[in-house]
Amino acid sequence: MPDTTRAPADREITFAQAIREALAEEMRRDSTVFILGEDVAEAGTPFKVLAGLLEEFGKERVLDTPISEAGFTGLAVGAAMTGMRPVVDIMFGDFVTLTMDQMVNQAAKVHYMSGGKWRVPMVMRTTMGATRRSAAQHSQSLHAWFCHVPGLKVVLPSTPYDAKGLLKAAIRDENPVVFFEDKMMYKLKGPVPAEDYTVPLGVADVKRVGEDITLIATSSMVQVALGAAALLEEIGISAEVVDPRTMWPLDEKTLIDSAKKTSRVIVLDEGYERYGVTAELASVVATGAFYDLDAPVKRMGAMHVPIPFSPPLEDATVPTEQTVFEAARTMCGK
Amino acid sequence: MPNKKTKSKTNSNGNRARNGASRSKTPLLAKDARKGAPTPVSGLRTYSIPDMRLEHPDLSVRQSIEKDKDGTEHVRYEVTGNLDAPVPPIRDSKYLDKKQCIEIYRYMLLNRKMEVALENLYKQGKVVGGVYFGLGQEACSCASAYALDKDDWFAPMIRNQGSLLVRGFRASDTMMQYMAKADSPTRGRDGTSHFGDIEKRNMVSPISMLGDLIPVLAGVALGARLQGRNVAVMTYIGDGGQSTGVTYEGINFAAVQNLGLVLFVESNLWAYSTPSEMQYRCKDLAERAIGYGIPGVIVDGTDACQVYDAARDAVERAHRGEGPTMIEAKMMRMKGHAIHDAAAYVPKPMFDFWKKRDPIARFENYLVKEKKWLTAKENAELISEVERMIEAEREIAVNSPMPTPESAEGGVFCEDGCHEIKPKYGMPKVTKRTGGYKETEAAVHLK
């Protein structure tokens, strides 16, 4: 359920710690859950997200693989068929291109193509997000690719609280789930209950209540939207920030209801704007709230270029608080 | 293949030593080589690949350009070598008895007669799409699957429709798949022999992308091992499909983790229209096993006994938790890629050469004339029993309805209670460890 309905947590941890805690709790709860990927064991991944799990769960359940994304993703499909719940770690989101065949042609299709006889309860965790100065092969946000494929669930957490609850729900899901973590948010702190909880897949969350404009934002863009909303408040514009949290299943109602209330919508996502998830979300809003909208739905995503390396170049390719603020102000006629 | 079992046969089975290896020792792995073989001169490593065949066809195919009257160039293939070599005998199995040989023979007959029935259904316009055949490969499909134990897993490729029959699927299952019927195992959602069974027969559905099954089957072995079981997982790849990168990734992972993969490399000489000479450069694909650090063996894919023995050795090795085995089965694809393909690119003398090595005709001769395990009358009865069975299966399949358009939607996801998700072999045991993990500074790789 949305954050707002829960009692506030009495502690704050980082996004990375929330991910690790979710994995550890699920691995303690269910011995079929195991992790496989490159440098997940001793190294705990380059971002140290998995640090310590090897010591607690052993090398059989935190399994270092050869460098072979396609191979070990296929392995996870097979292991899932035997009733295991593998959590595949793809170090950088850019490397998911190597796994597309296994995810798209195998994991996503097994249930349907088998006439409902098989299932692949696996999670693929990977990263997304630019501005880490890593250039075009380590900075992409390719979640839209998976959203296009029936049979995959796609999760984009934006806070430590959501990260823990959504990851636990993803691991418990009977279907293949792709879980995108913005690598620039690993250090983001937020309230996270120490106890067991899940955030159901397919339930959007209103991160900030407002009246004049709706900012629909995913993953890293939620913080950008909240920053822009604070700037907008200073000039008398009340912005609502809605986070769909999962691209599929998609909570269309919450998005449409907010659009009907505010009558203006900007959709923000760090993936490429062209043919990206902003297009689908904008379409849902435009169709569902057509008679209540005062302006065409605006989309803001990554510039249609390979993400450049140099900071002034890279920063220009993704939406920022300032560009969102300007766009919202223009849309509200102020 | 356990080393000791192949050693004694080394001289009689025509093993060819490589890189100066001693003929009397056939070490399979580098570490065995250090132990067993004579000290190599000048630091050359000695590896060899056991070769169970009783003949070594020396045919080779080369491309030539032919100009027609208009000067247009056409690619042709020519075959050279001893095309009149005598047909080798069937090698006596180390393991199979009379009853088992006859059972395999029956499956091979079923395999072929089912495909004849499919061809007829196609000609009657009842098949949706194409039909794929395993003509000439029935020994490999049937004897390999016959070597599996009940709890083992397998995943056939498109030409291994006989493996499905061995594992207990009905011919009508495959026929209904080809006709896209509502009662087909996939309810019309997939075609051909692309279906599986996770409950009883442990069969993973074939995947169209070649090589993809190898990591998936390795993953099955990994899952089973985490649940405390060493199962054999058998799959197949052609001499064409083995060129894919994922083939390497899957075998390598299985090798590193000692997973019980039993990989049949079916060298059937043609990958659609591309001859094996244009797929790889090494002499025998089994040699690639050396690079993976796993045992490799060559068998005559038209000899059911050789196929079974190699498969059984590999399956037992898998059960002992010793890791994967690669078995190269040499044979020839005796039809086109699928029913639409007349295989005009294959030199006719090649078909003639391999037709004489027909796996069913040779096995029949072995059982009836050589071993006298079947009388001519018993053989005729067996054949007509198989034909009657296929006809009955055909009736069932033809009479199944087509699926309704409304059933296309839904079933994309496994939702609420659709499946009980439980480990196939029981909950993995967890080693008790003291306390939880220690918190560390997160995200050190960030700027």
mmCIF file with all atom_site columns, N, CA and C in Angstrom, chain A residues 17 20 24 31 46-48 51-52 56 58 68 71 75 78 81-82 84 101 105-106 111-113 115-118 132 151 175 248, chain B residues 185-187 189-190 197-198 203 209 212 215-216 219 227 249 408 410-414 419 424 427-428 433 437 439-440 443-445:
data_model
loop_
_atom_site.group_PDB
_atom_site.id
_atom_site.type_symbol
_atom_site.label_atom_id
_atom_site.label_alt_id
_atom_site.label_comp_id
_atom_site.label_asym_id
_atom_site.label_entity_id
_atom_site.label_seq_id
_atom_site.pdbx_PDB_ins_code
_atom_site.Cartn_x
_atom_site.Cartn_y
_atom_site.Cartn_z
_atom_site.occupancy
_atom_site.B_iso_or_equiv
_atom_site.pdbx_formal_charge
_atom_site.auth_seq_id
_atom_site.auth_comp_id
_atom_site.auth_asym_id
_atom_site.auth_atom_id
_atom_site.pdbx_PDB_model_num
ATOM 1   N N  . GLN A 1 17  ? 20.883 -0.324  0.996   1.00 0.00 ? 17  GLN A N  1
ATOM 2   C CA . GLN A 1 17  ? 20.636 -1.143  2.190   1.00 0.00 ? 17  GLN A CA 1
ATOM 3   C C  . GLN A 1 17  ? 19.242 -1.756  2.161   1.00 0.00 ? 17  GLN A C  1
ATOM 4   N N  . ARG A 1 20  ? 19.366 -4.754  -0.116  1.00 0.00 ? 20  ARG A N  1
ATOM 5   C CA . ARG A 1 20  ? 20.073 -5.857  0.545   1.00 0.00 ? 20  ARG A CA 1
ATOM 6   C C  . ARG A 1 20  ? 19.188 -6.486  1.621   1.00 0.00 ? 20  ARG A C  1
ATOM 7   N N  . ALA A 1 24  ? 17.963 -10.329 1.802   1.00 0.00 ? 24  ALA A N  1
ATOM 8   C CA . ALA A 1 24  ? 18.318 -11.160 2.960   1.00 0.00 ? 24  ALA A CA 1
ATOM 9   C C  . ALA A 1 24  ? 17.057 -11.710 3.627   1.00 0.00 ? 24  ALA A C  1
ATOM 10  N N  . SER A 1 31  ? 14.046 -20.820 1.240   1.00 0.00 ? 31  SER A N  1
ATOM 11  C CA . SER A 1 31  ? 15.357 -21.353 0.832   1.00 0.00 ? 31  SER A CA 1
ATOM 12  C C  . SER A 1 31  ? 15.452 -21.598 -0.670  1.00 0.00 ? 31  SER A C  1
ATOM 13  N N  . PRO A 1 46  ? 29.762 -4.183  -7.894  1.00 0.00 ? 46  PRO A N  1
ATOM 14  C CA . PRO A 1 46  ? 30.567 -2.943  -7.845  1.00 0.00 ? 46  PRO A CA 1
ATOM 15  C C  . PRO A 1 46  ? 29.971 -1.891  -6.915  1.00 0.00 ? 46  PRO A C  1
ATOM 16  N N  . PHE A 1 47  ? 28.663 -1.944  -6.731  1.00 0.00 ? 47  PHE A N  1
ATOM 17  C CA . PHE A 1 47  ? 28.011 -0.936  -5.879  1.00 0.00 ? 47  PHE A CA 1
ATOM 18  C C  . PHE A 1 47  ? 27.872 -1.413  -4.436  1.00 0.00 ? 47  PHE A C  1
ATOM 19  N N  . LYS A 1 48  ? 28.397 -2.593  -4.151  1.00 0.00 ? 48  LYS A N  1
ATOM 20  C CA . LYS A 1 48  ? 28.367 -3.176  -2.795  1.00 0.00 ? 48  LYS A CA 1
ATOM 21  C C  . LYS A 1 48  ? 26.941 -3.392  -2.290  1.00 0.00 ? 48  LYS A C  1
ATOM 22  N N  . ALA A 1 51  ? 26.856 -6.668  -0.461  1.00 0.00 ? 51  ALA A N  1
ATOM 23  C CA . ALA A 1 51  ? 27.943 -6.928  0.496   1.00 0.00 ? 51  ALA A CA 1
ATOM 24  C C  . ALA A 1 51  ? 27.419 -7.632  1.745   1.00 0.00 ? 51  ALA A C  1
ATOM 25  N N  . GLY A 1 52  ? 28.080 -8.698  2.122   1.00 0.00 ? 52  GLY A N  1
ATOM 26  C CA . GLY A 1 52  ? 27.721 -9.402  3.358   1.00 0.00 ? 52  GLY A CA 1
ATOM 27  C C  . GLY A 1 52  ? 26.814 -10.597 3.131   1.00 0.00 ? 52  GLY A C  1
ATOM 28  N N  . GLU A 1 56  ? 26.466 -14.560 4.988   1.00 0.00 ? 56  GLU A N  1
ATOM 29  C CA . GLU A 1 56  ? 25.285 -15.129 5.636   1.00 0.00 ? 56  GLU A CA 1
ATOM 30  C C  . GLU A 1 56  ? 24.725 -16.349 4.901   1.00 0.00 ? 56  GLU A C  1
ATOM 31  N N  . GLY A 1 58  ? 26.195 -18.125 2.024   1.00 0.00 ? 58  GLY A N  1
ATOM 32  C CA . GLY A 1 58  ? 27.096 -19.111 1.420   1.00 0.00 ? 58  GLY A CA 1
ATOM 33  C C  . GLY A 1 58  ? 27.156 -19.013 -0.093  1.00 0.00 ? 58  GLY A C  1
ATOM 34  N N  . SER A 1 68  ? 28.935 -14.088 -18.594 1.00 0.00 ? 68  SER A N  1
ATOM 35  C CA . SER A 1 68  ? 28.101 -14.679 -19.656 1.00 0.00 ? 68  SER A CA 1
ATOM 36  C C  . SER A 1 68  ? 26.643 -14.381 -19.350 1.00 0.00 ? 68  SER A C  1
ATOM 37  N N  . GLY A 1 71  ? 24.083 -16.593 -20.879 1.00 0.00 ? 71  GLY A N  1
ATOM 38  C CA . GLY A 1 71  ? 24.168 -17.936 -20.314 1.00 0.00 ? 71  GLY A CA 1
ATOM 39  C C  . GLY A 1 71  ? 23.526 -18.026 -18.951 1.00 0.00 ? 71  GLY A C  1
ATOM 40  N N  . LEU A 1 75  ? 20.223 -19.892 -17.503 1.00 0.00 ? 75  LEU A N  1
ATOM 41  C CA . LEU A 1 75  ? 20.328 -20.805 -16.375 1.00 0.00 ? 75  LEU A CA 1
ATOM 42  C C  . LEU A 1 75  ? 19.237 -20.514 -15.336 1.00 0.00 ? 75  LEU A C  1
ATOM 43  N N  . GLY A 1 78  ? 15.979 -21.975 -16.362 1.00 0.00 ? 78  GLY A N  1
ATOM 44  C CA . GLY A 1 78  ? 15.941 -23.413 -16.078 1.00 0.00 ? 78  GLY A CA 1
ATOM 45  C C  . GLY A 1 78  ? 15.769 -23.702 -14.599 1.00 0.00 ? 78  GLY A C  1
ATOM 46  N N  . MET A 1 81  ? 12.313 -23.180 -13.482 1.00 0.00 ? 81  MET A N  1
ATOM 47  C CA . MET A 1 81  ? 11.412 -24.264 -13.899 1.00 0.00 ? 81  MET A CA 1
ATOM 48  C C  . MET A 1 81  ? 11.385 -25.394 -12.872 1.00 0.00 ? 81  MET A C  1
ATOM 49  N N  . THR A 1 82  ? 12.458 -25.561 -12.131 1.00 0.00 ? 82  THR A N  1
ATOM 50  C CA . THR A 1 82  ? 12.495 -26.622 -11.121 1.00 0.00 ? 82  THR A CA 1
ATOM 51  C C  . THR A 1 82  ? 11.867 -26.170 -9.801  1.00 0.00 ? 82  THR A C  1
ATOM 52  N N  . MET A 1 84  ? 12.813 -23.212 -8.199  1.00 0.00 ? 84  MET A N  1
ATOM 53  C CA . MET A 1 84  ? 13.666 -22.265 -7.477  1.00 0.00 ? 84  MET A CA 1
ATOM 54  C C  . MET A 1 84  ? 13.207 -20.850 -7.818  1.00 0.00 ? 84  MET A C  1
ATOM 55  N N  . ASP A 1 101 ? 17.320 -12.162 -25.457 1.00 0.00 ? 101 ASP A N  1
ATOM 56  C CA . ASP A 1 101 ? 16.794 -13.407 -26.000 1.00 0.00 ? 101 ASP A CA 1
ATOM 57  C C  . ASP A 1 101 ? 16.220 -14.276 -24.878 1.00 0.00 ? 101 ASP A C  1
ATOM 58  N N  . ASN A 1 105 ? 12.393 -14.087 -25.291 1.00 0.00 ? 105 ASN A N  1
ATOM 59  C CA . ASN A 1 105 ? 11.955 -15.292 -26.002 1.00 0.00 ? 105 ASN A CA 1
ATOM 60  C C  . ASN A 1 105 ? 11.743 -16.498 -25.086 1.00 0.00 ? 105 ASN A C  1
ATOM 61  N N  . GLN A 1 106 ? 12.287 -16.444 -23.884 1.00 0.00 ? 106 GLN A N  1
ATOM 62  C CA . GLN A 1 106 ? 12.084 -17.574 -22.978 1.00 0.00 ? 106 GLN A CA 1
ATOM 63  C C  . GLN A 1 106 ? 11.212 -17.168 -21.787 1.00 0.00 ? 106 GLN A C  1
ATOM 64  N N  . HIS A 1 111 ? 5.072  -19.227 -19.932 1.00 0.00 ? 111 HIS A N  1
ATOM 65  C CA . HIS A 1 111 ? 3.760  -19.514 -19.373 1.00 0.00 ? 111 HIS A CA 1
ATOM 66  C C  . HIS A 1 111 ? 2.697  -19.583 -20.467 1.00 0.00 ? 111 HIS A C  1
ATOM 67  N N  . TYR A 1 112 ? 2.701  -18.607 -21.338 1.00 0.00 ? 112 TYR A N  1
ATOM 68  C CA . TYR A 1 112 ? 1.678  -18.564 -22.390 1.00 0.00 ? 112 TYR A CA 1
ATOM 69  C C  . TYR A 1 112 ? 1.882  -19.674 -23.411 1.00 0.00 ? 112 TYR A C  1
ATOM 70  N N  . MET A 1 113 ? 3.118  -19.816 -23.886 1.00 0.00 ? 113 MET A N  1
ATOM 71  C CA . MET A 1 113 ? 3.379  -20.785 -24.957 1.00 0.00 ? 113 MET A CA 1
ATOM 72  C C  . MET A 1 113 ? 3.151  -22.224 -24.511 1.00 0.00 ? 113 MET A C  1
ATOM 73  N N  . GLY A 1 115 ? 0.735  -23.154 -22.810 1.00 0.00 ? 115 GLY A N  1
ATOM 74  C CA . GLY A 1 115 ? -0.684 -23.315 -22.528 1.00 0.00 ? 115 GLY A CA 1
ATOM 75  C C  . GLY A 1 115 ? -0.955 -23.235 -21.030 1.00 0.00 ? 115 GLY A C  1
ATOM 76  N N  . GLY A 1 116 ? -0.140 -22.461 -20.314 1.00 0.00 ? 116 GLY A N  1
ATOM 77  C CA . GLY A 1 116 ? -0.348 -22.263 -18.878 1.00 0.00 ? 116 GLY A CA 1
ATOM 78  C C  . GLY A 1 116 ? 0.208  -23.365 -18.006 1.00 0.00 ? 116 GLY A C  1
ATOM 79  N N  . LYS A 1 117 ? 1.091  -24.201 -18.561 1.00 0.00 ? 117 LYS A N  1
ATOM 80  C CA . LYS A 1 117 ? 1.584  -25.333 -17.770 1.00 0.00 ? 117 LYS A CA 1
ATOM 81  C C  . LYS A 1 117 ? 2.890  -25.039 -17.033 1.00 0.00 ? 117 LYS A C  1
ATOM 82  N N  . TRP A 1 118 ? 3.618  -24.052 -17.490 1.00 0.00 ? 118 TRP A N  1
ATOM 83  C CA . TRP A 1 118 ? 4.928  -23.766 -16.901 1.00 0.00 ? 118 TRP A CA 1
ATOM 84  C C  . TRP A 1 118 ? 4.935  -22.357 -16.345 1.00 0.00 ? 118 TRP A C  1
ATOM 85  N N  . ARG A 1 132 ? 26.418 9.482   -14.040 1.00 0.00 ? 132 ARG A N  1
ATOM 86  C CA . ARG A 1 132 ? 27.511 8.924   -13.245 1.00 0.00 ? 132 ARG A CA 1
ATOM 87  C C  . ARG A 1 132 ? 28.836 9.074   -14.001 1.00 0.00 ? 132 ARG A C  1
ATOM 88  N N  . GLY A 1 151 ? 4.227  -10.608 -20.712 1.00 0.00 ? 151 GLY A N  1
ATOM 89  C CA . GLY A 1 151 ? 4.784  -11.711 -19.935 1.00 0.00 ? 151 GLY A CA 1
ATOM 90  C C  . GLY A 1 151 ? 5.859  -11.285 -18.959 1.00 0.00 ? 151 GLY A C  1
ATOM 91  N N  . ASN A 1 175 ? 5.847  -14.782 -11.644 1.00 0.00 ? 175 ASN A N  1
ATOM 92  C CA . ASN A 1 175 ? 6.220  -14.462 -13.022 1.00 0.00 ? 175 ASN A CA 1
ATOM 93  C C  . ASN A 1 175 ? 7.603  -13.815 -13.085 1.00 0.00 ? 175 ASN A C  1
ATOM 94  N N  . TRP A 1 248 ? 4.541  -2.397  -15.556 1.00 0.00 ? 248 TRP A N  1
ATOM 95  C CA . TRP A 1 248 ? 3.551  -3.436  -15.771 1.00 0.00 ? 248 TRP A CA 1
ATOM 96  C C  . TRP A 1 248 ? 3.597  -4.365  -14.588 1.00 0.00 ? 248 TRP A C  1
ATOM 97  N N  . PRO B 2 185 ? -0.944 -30.100 -26.450 1.00 0.00 ? 185 PRO B N  1
ATOM 98  C CA . PRO B 2 185 ? -0.389 -29.806 -25.121 1.00 0.00 ? 185 PRO B CA 1
ATOM 99  C C  . PRO B 2 185 ? -0.287 -28.315 -24.809 1.00 0.00 ? 185 PRO B C  1
ATOM 100 N N  . THR B 2 186 ? -0.125 -27.483 -25.836 1.00 0.00 ? 186 THR B N  1
ATOM 101 C CA . THR B 2 186 ? -0.034 -26.041 -25.571 1.00 0.00 ? 186 THR B CA 1
ATOM 102 C C  . THR B 2 186 ? -1.347 -25.318 -25.884 1.00 0.00 ? 186 THR B C  1
ATOM 103 N N  . ARG B 2 187 ? -2.414 -26.081 -26.134 1.00 0.00 ? 187 ARG B N  1
ATOM 104 C CA . ARG B 2 187 ? -3.730 -25.512 -26.444 1.00 0.00 ? 187 ARG B CA 1
ATOM 105 C C  . ARG B 2 187 ? -3.676 -24.581 -27.650 1.00 0.00 ? 187 ARG B C  1
ATOM 106 N N  . ARG B 2 189 ? -1.182 -22.781 -28.614 1.00 0.00 ? 189 ARG B N  1
ATOM 107 C CA . ARG B 2 189 ? -0.372 -21.571 -28.449 1.00 0.00 ? 189 ARG B CA 1
ATOM 108 C C  . ARG B 2 189 ? 1.035  -21.736 -29.007 1.00 0.00 ? 189 ARG B C  1
ATOM 109 N N  . ASP B 2 190 ? 1.449  -22.972 -29.209 1.00 0.00 ? 190 ASP B N  1
ATOM 110 C CA . ASP B 2 190 ? 2.735  -23.227 -29.845 1.00 0.00 ? 190 ASP B CA 1
ATOM 111 C C  . ASP B 2 190 ? 2.541  -24.421 -30.767 1.00 0.00 ? 190 ASP B C  1
ATOM 112 N N  . ASP B 2 197 ? 6.720  -30.870 -20.456 1.00 0.00 ? 197 ASP B N  1
ATOM 113 C CA . ASP B 2 197 ? 5.960  -31.401 -19.324 1.00 0.00 ? 197 ASP B CA 1
ATOM 114 C C  . ASP B 2 197 ? 6.843  -31.350 -18.095 1.00 0.00 ? 197 ASP B C  1
ATOM 115 N N  . ILE B 2 198 ? 6.420  -30.550 -17.142 1.00 0.00 ? 198 ILE B N  1
ATOM 116 C CA . ILE B 2 198 ? 7.231  -30.375 -15.946 1.00 0.00 ? 198 ILE B CA 1
ATOM 117 C C  . ILE B 2 198 ? 6.833  -31.362 -14.849 1.00 0.00 ? 198 ILE B C  1
ATOM 118 N N  . MET B 2 203 ? 10.299 -32.656 -19.378 1.00 0.00 ? 203 MET B N  1
ATOM 119 C CA . MET B 2 203 ? 10.774 -32.195 -20.688 1.00 0.00 ? 203 MET B CA 1
ATOM 120 C C  . MET B 2 203 ? 10.574 -30.694 -20.822 1.00 0.00 ? 203 MET B C  1
ATOM 121 N N  . MET B 2 209 ? 15.475 -20.365 -30.680 1.00 0.00 ? 209 MET B N  1
ATOM 122 C CA . MET B 2 209 ? 16.808 -19.775 -30.831 1.00 0.00 ? 209 MET B CA 1
ATOM 123 C C  . MET B 2 209 ? 17.848 -20.841 -30.495 1.00 0.00 ? 209 MET B C  1
ATOM 124 N N  . ASP B 2 212 ? 20.041 -21.922 -27.089 1.00 0.00 ? 212 ASP B N  1
ATOM 125 C CA . ASP B 2 212 ? 19.433 -21.389 -25.869 1.00 0.00 ? 212 ASP B CA 1
ATOM 126 C C  . ASP B 2 212 ? 19.069 -22.464 -24.861 1.00 0.00 ? 212 ASP B C  1
ATOM 127 N N  . PRO B 2 215 ? 22.020 -23.451 -21.725 1.00 0.00 ? 215 PRO B N  1
ATOM 128 C CA . PRO B 2 215 ? 22.001 -22.860 -20.383 1.00 0.00 ? 215 PRO B CA 1
ATOM 129 C C  . PRO B 2 215 ? 20.726 -23.170 -19.603 1.00 0.00 ? 215 PRO B C  1
ATOM 130 N N  . VAL B 2 216 ? 19.597 -23.242 -20.272 1.00 0.00 ? 216 VAL B N  1
ATOM 131 C CA . VAL B 2 216 ? 18.355 -23.525 -19.544 1.00 0.00 ? 216 VAL B CA 1
ATOM 132 C C  . VAL B 2 216 ? 18.445 -24.904 -18.878 1.00 0.00 ? 216 VAL B C  1
ATOM 133 N N  . GLY B 2 219 ? 20.648 -24.854 -16.057 1.00 0.00 ? 219 GLY B N  1
ATOM 134 C CA . GLY B 2 219 ? 19.939 -24.236 -14.935 1.00 0.00 ? 219 GLY B CA 1
ATOM 135 C C  . GLY B 2 219 ? 19.032 -25.219 -14.218 1.00 0.00 ? 219 GLY B C  1
ATOM 136 N N  . GLN B 2 227 ? 18.466 -28.377 -4.631  1.00 0.00 ? 227 GLN B N  1
ATOM 137 C CA . GLN B 2 227 ? 17.459 -29.144 -3.890  1.00 0.00 ? 227 GLN B CA 1
ATOM 138 C C  . GLN B 2 227 ? 17.982 -30.526 -3.506  1.00 0.00 ? 227 GLN B C  1
ATOM 139 N N  . GLU B 2 249 ? 28.468 -20.351 -23.686 1.00 0.00 ? 249 GLU B N  1
ATOM 140 C CA . GLU B 2 249 ? 28.187 -19.878 -22.327 1.00 0.00 ? 249 GLU B CA 1
ATOM 141 C C  . GLU B 2 249 ? 27.551 -20.969 -21.479 1.00 0.00 ? 249 GLU B C  1
ATOM 142 N N  . ALA B 2 408 ? -7.326 -16.604 -27.099 1.00 0.00 ? 408 ALA B N  1
ATOM 143 C CA . ALA B 2 408 ? -5.995 -16.039 -27.379 1.00 0.00 ? 408 ALA B CA 1
ATOM 144 C C  . ALA B 2 408 ? -5.521 -15.154 -26.242 1.00 0.00 ? 408 ALA B C  1
ATOM 145 N N  . GLY B 2 410 ? -5.316 -13.705 -22.328 1.00 0.00 ? 410 GLY B N  1
ATOM 146 C CA . GLY B 2 410 ? -5.248 -14.326 -21.000 1.00 0.00 ? 410 GLY B CA 1
ATOM 147 C C  . GLY B 2 410 ? -4.162 -15.376 -20.926 1.00 0.00 ? 410 GLY B C  1
ATOM 148 N N  . GLY B 2 411 ? -3.779 -15.685 -19.696 1.00 0.00 ? 411 GLY B N  1
ATOM 149 C CA . GLY B 2 411 ? -2.763 -16.708 -19.498 1.00 0.00 ? 411 GLY B CA 1
ATOM 150 C C  . GLY B 2 411 ? -1.354 -16.234 -19.783 1.00 0.00 ? 411 GLY B C  1
ATOM 151 N N  . VAL B 2 412 ? -1.192 -14.906 -19.971 1.00 0.00 ? 412 VAL B N  1
ATOM 152 C CA . VAL B 2 412 ? 0.163  -14.387 -20.190 1.00 0.00 ? 412 VAL B CA 1
ATOM 153 C C  . VAL B 2 412 ? 0.959  -14.492 -18.892 1.00 0.00 ? 412 VAL B C  1
ATOM 154 N N  . PHE B 2 413 ? 0.296  -14.156 -17.796 1.00 0.00 ? 413 PHE B N  1
ATOM 155 C CA . PHE B 2 413 ? 0.941  -14.238 -16.490 1.00 0.00 ? 413 PHE B CA 1
ATOM 156 C C  . PHE B 2 413 ? 0.318  -15.370 -15.681 1.00 0.00 ? 413 PHE B C  1
ATOM 157 N N  . CYS B 2 414 ? 1.111  -15.901 -14.802 1.00 0.00 ? 414 CYS B N  1
ATOM 158 C CA . CYS B 2 414 ? 0.637  -16.885 -13.843 1.00 0.00 ? 414 CYS B CA 1
ATOM 159 C C  . CYS B 2 414 ? 0.099  -16.103 -12.643 1.00 0.00 ? 414 CYS B C  1
ATOM 160 N N  . HIS B 2 419 ? -0.765 -21.592 -10.439 1.00 0.00 ? 419 HIS B N  1
ATOM 161 C CA . HIS B 2 419 ? 0.209  -22.648 -10.219 1.00 0.00 ? 419 HIS B CA 1
ATOM 162 C C  . HIS B 2 419 ? 0.588  -22.711 -8.757  1.00 0.00 ? 419 HIS B C  1
ATOM 163 N N  . LYS B 2 424 ? 10.764 -28.864 -7.140  1.00 0.00 ? 424 LYS B N  1
ATOM 164 C CA . LYS B 2 424 ? 10.505 -30.184 -7.708  1.00 0.00 ? 424 LYS B CA 1
ATOM 165 C C  . LYS B 2 424 ? 11.013 -31.306 -6.796  1.00 0.00 ? 424 LYS B C  1
ATOM 166 N N  . MET B 2 427 ? 12.394 -28.772 -0.550  1.00 0.00 ? 427 MET B N  1
ATOM 167 C CA . MET B 2 427 ? 12.996 -27.502 -0.164  1.00 0.00 ? 427 MET B CA 1
ATOM 168 C C  . MET B 2 427 ? 14.509 -27.653 -0.008  1.00 0.00 ? 427 MET B C  1
ATOM 169 N N  . PRO B 2 428 ? 15.262 -26.699 -0.558  1.00 0.00 ? 428 PRO B N  1
ATOM 170 C CA . PRO B 2 428 ? 16.717 -26.746 -0.365  1.00 0.00 ? 428 PRO B CA 1
ATOM 171 C C  . PRO B 2 428 ? 17.056 -26.670 1.123   1.00 0.00 ? 428 PRO B C  1
ATOM 172 N N  . ARG B 2 433 ? 24.071 -20.734 9.748   1.00 0.00 ? 433 ARG B N  1
ATOM 173 C CA . ARG B 2 433 ? 25.183 -19.826 9.910   1.00 0.00 ? 433 ARG B CA 1
ATOM 174 C C  . ARG B 2 433 ? 24.879 -18.888 11.060  1.00 0.00 ? 433 ARG B C  1
ATOM 175 N N  . TYR B 2 437 ? 24.041 -10.708 8.118   1.00 0.00 ? 437 TYR B N  1
ATOM 176 C CA . TYR B 2 437 ? 25.191 -10.075 7.482   1.00 0.00 ? 437 TYR B CA 1
ATOM 177 C C  . TYR B 2 437 ? 25.553 -8.791  8.198   1.00 0.00 ? 437 TYR B C  1
ATOM 178 N N  . GLU B 2 439 ? 26.510 -4.876  8.173   1.00 0.00 ? 439 GLU B N  1
ATOM 179 C CA . GLU B 2 439 ? 26.271 -3.695  7.346   1.00 0.00 ? 439 GLU B CA 1
ATOM 180 C C  . GLU B 2 439 ? 27.606 -3.118  6.888   1.00 0.00 ? 439 GLU B C  1
ATOM 181 N N  . THR B 2 440 ? 27.682 -2.776  5.621   1.00 0.00 ? 440 THR B N  1
ATOM 182 C CA . THR B 2 440 ? 28.877 -2.106  5.127   1.00 0.00 ? 440 THR B CA 1
ATOM 183 C C  . THR B 2 440 ? 28.461 -0.843  4.413   1.00 0.00 ? 440 THR B C  1
ATOM 184 N N  . ALA B 2 443 ? 27.420 1.348   -1.934  1.00 0.00 ? 443 ALA B N  1
ATOM 185 C CA . ALA B 2 443 ? 27.668 2.121   -3.149  1.00 0.00 ? 443 ALA B CA 1
ATOM 186 C C  . ALA B 2 443 ? 29.048 2.752   -3.215  1.00 0.00 ? 443 ALA B C  1
ATOM 187 N N  . VAL B 2 444 ? 30.090 1.942   -2.946  1.00 0.00 ? 444 VAL B N  1
ATOM 188 C CA . VAL B 2 444 ? 31.433 2.515   -2.977  1.00 0.00 ? 444 VAL B CA 1
ATOM 189 C C  . VAL B 2 444 ? 31.908 2.812   -4.393  1.00 0.00 ? 444 VAL B C  1
ATOM 190 N N  . HIS B 2 445 ? 31.244 2.231   -5.401  1.00 0.00 ? 445 HIS B N  1
ATOM 191 C CA . HIS B 2 445 ? 31.697 2.422   -6.767  1.00 0.00 ? 445 HIS B CA 1
ATOM 192 C C  . HIS B 2 445 ? 31.172 3.730   -7.359  1.00 0.00 ? 445 HIS B C  1
#
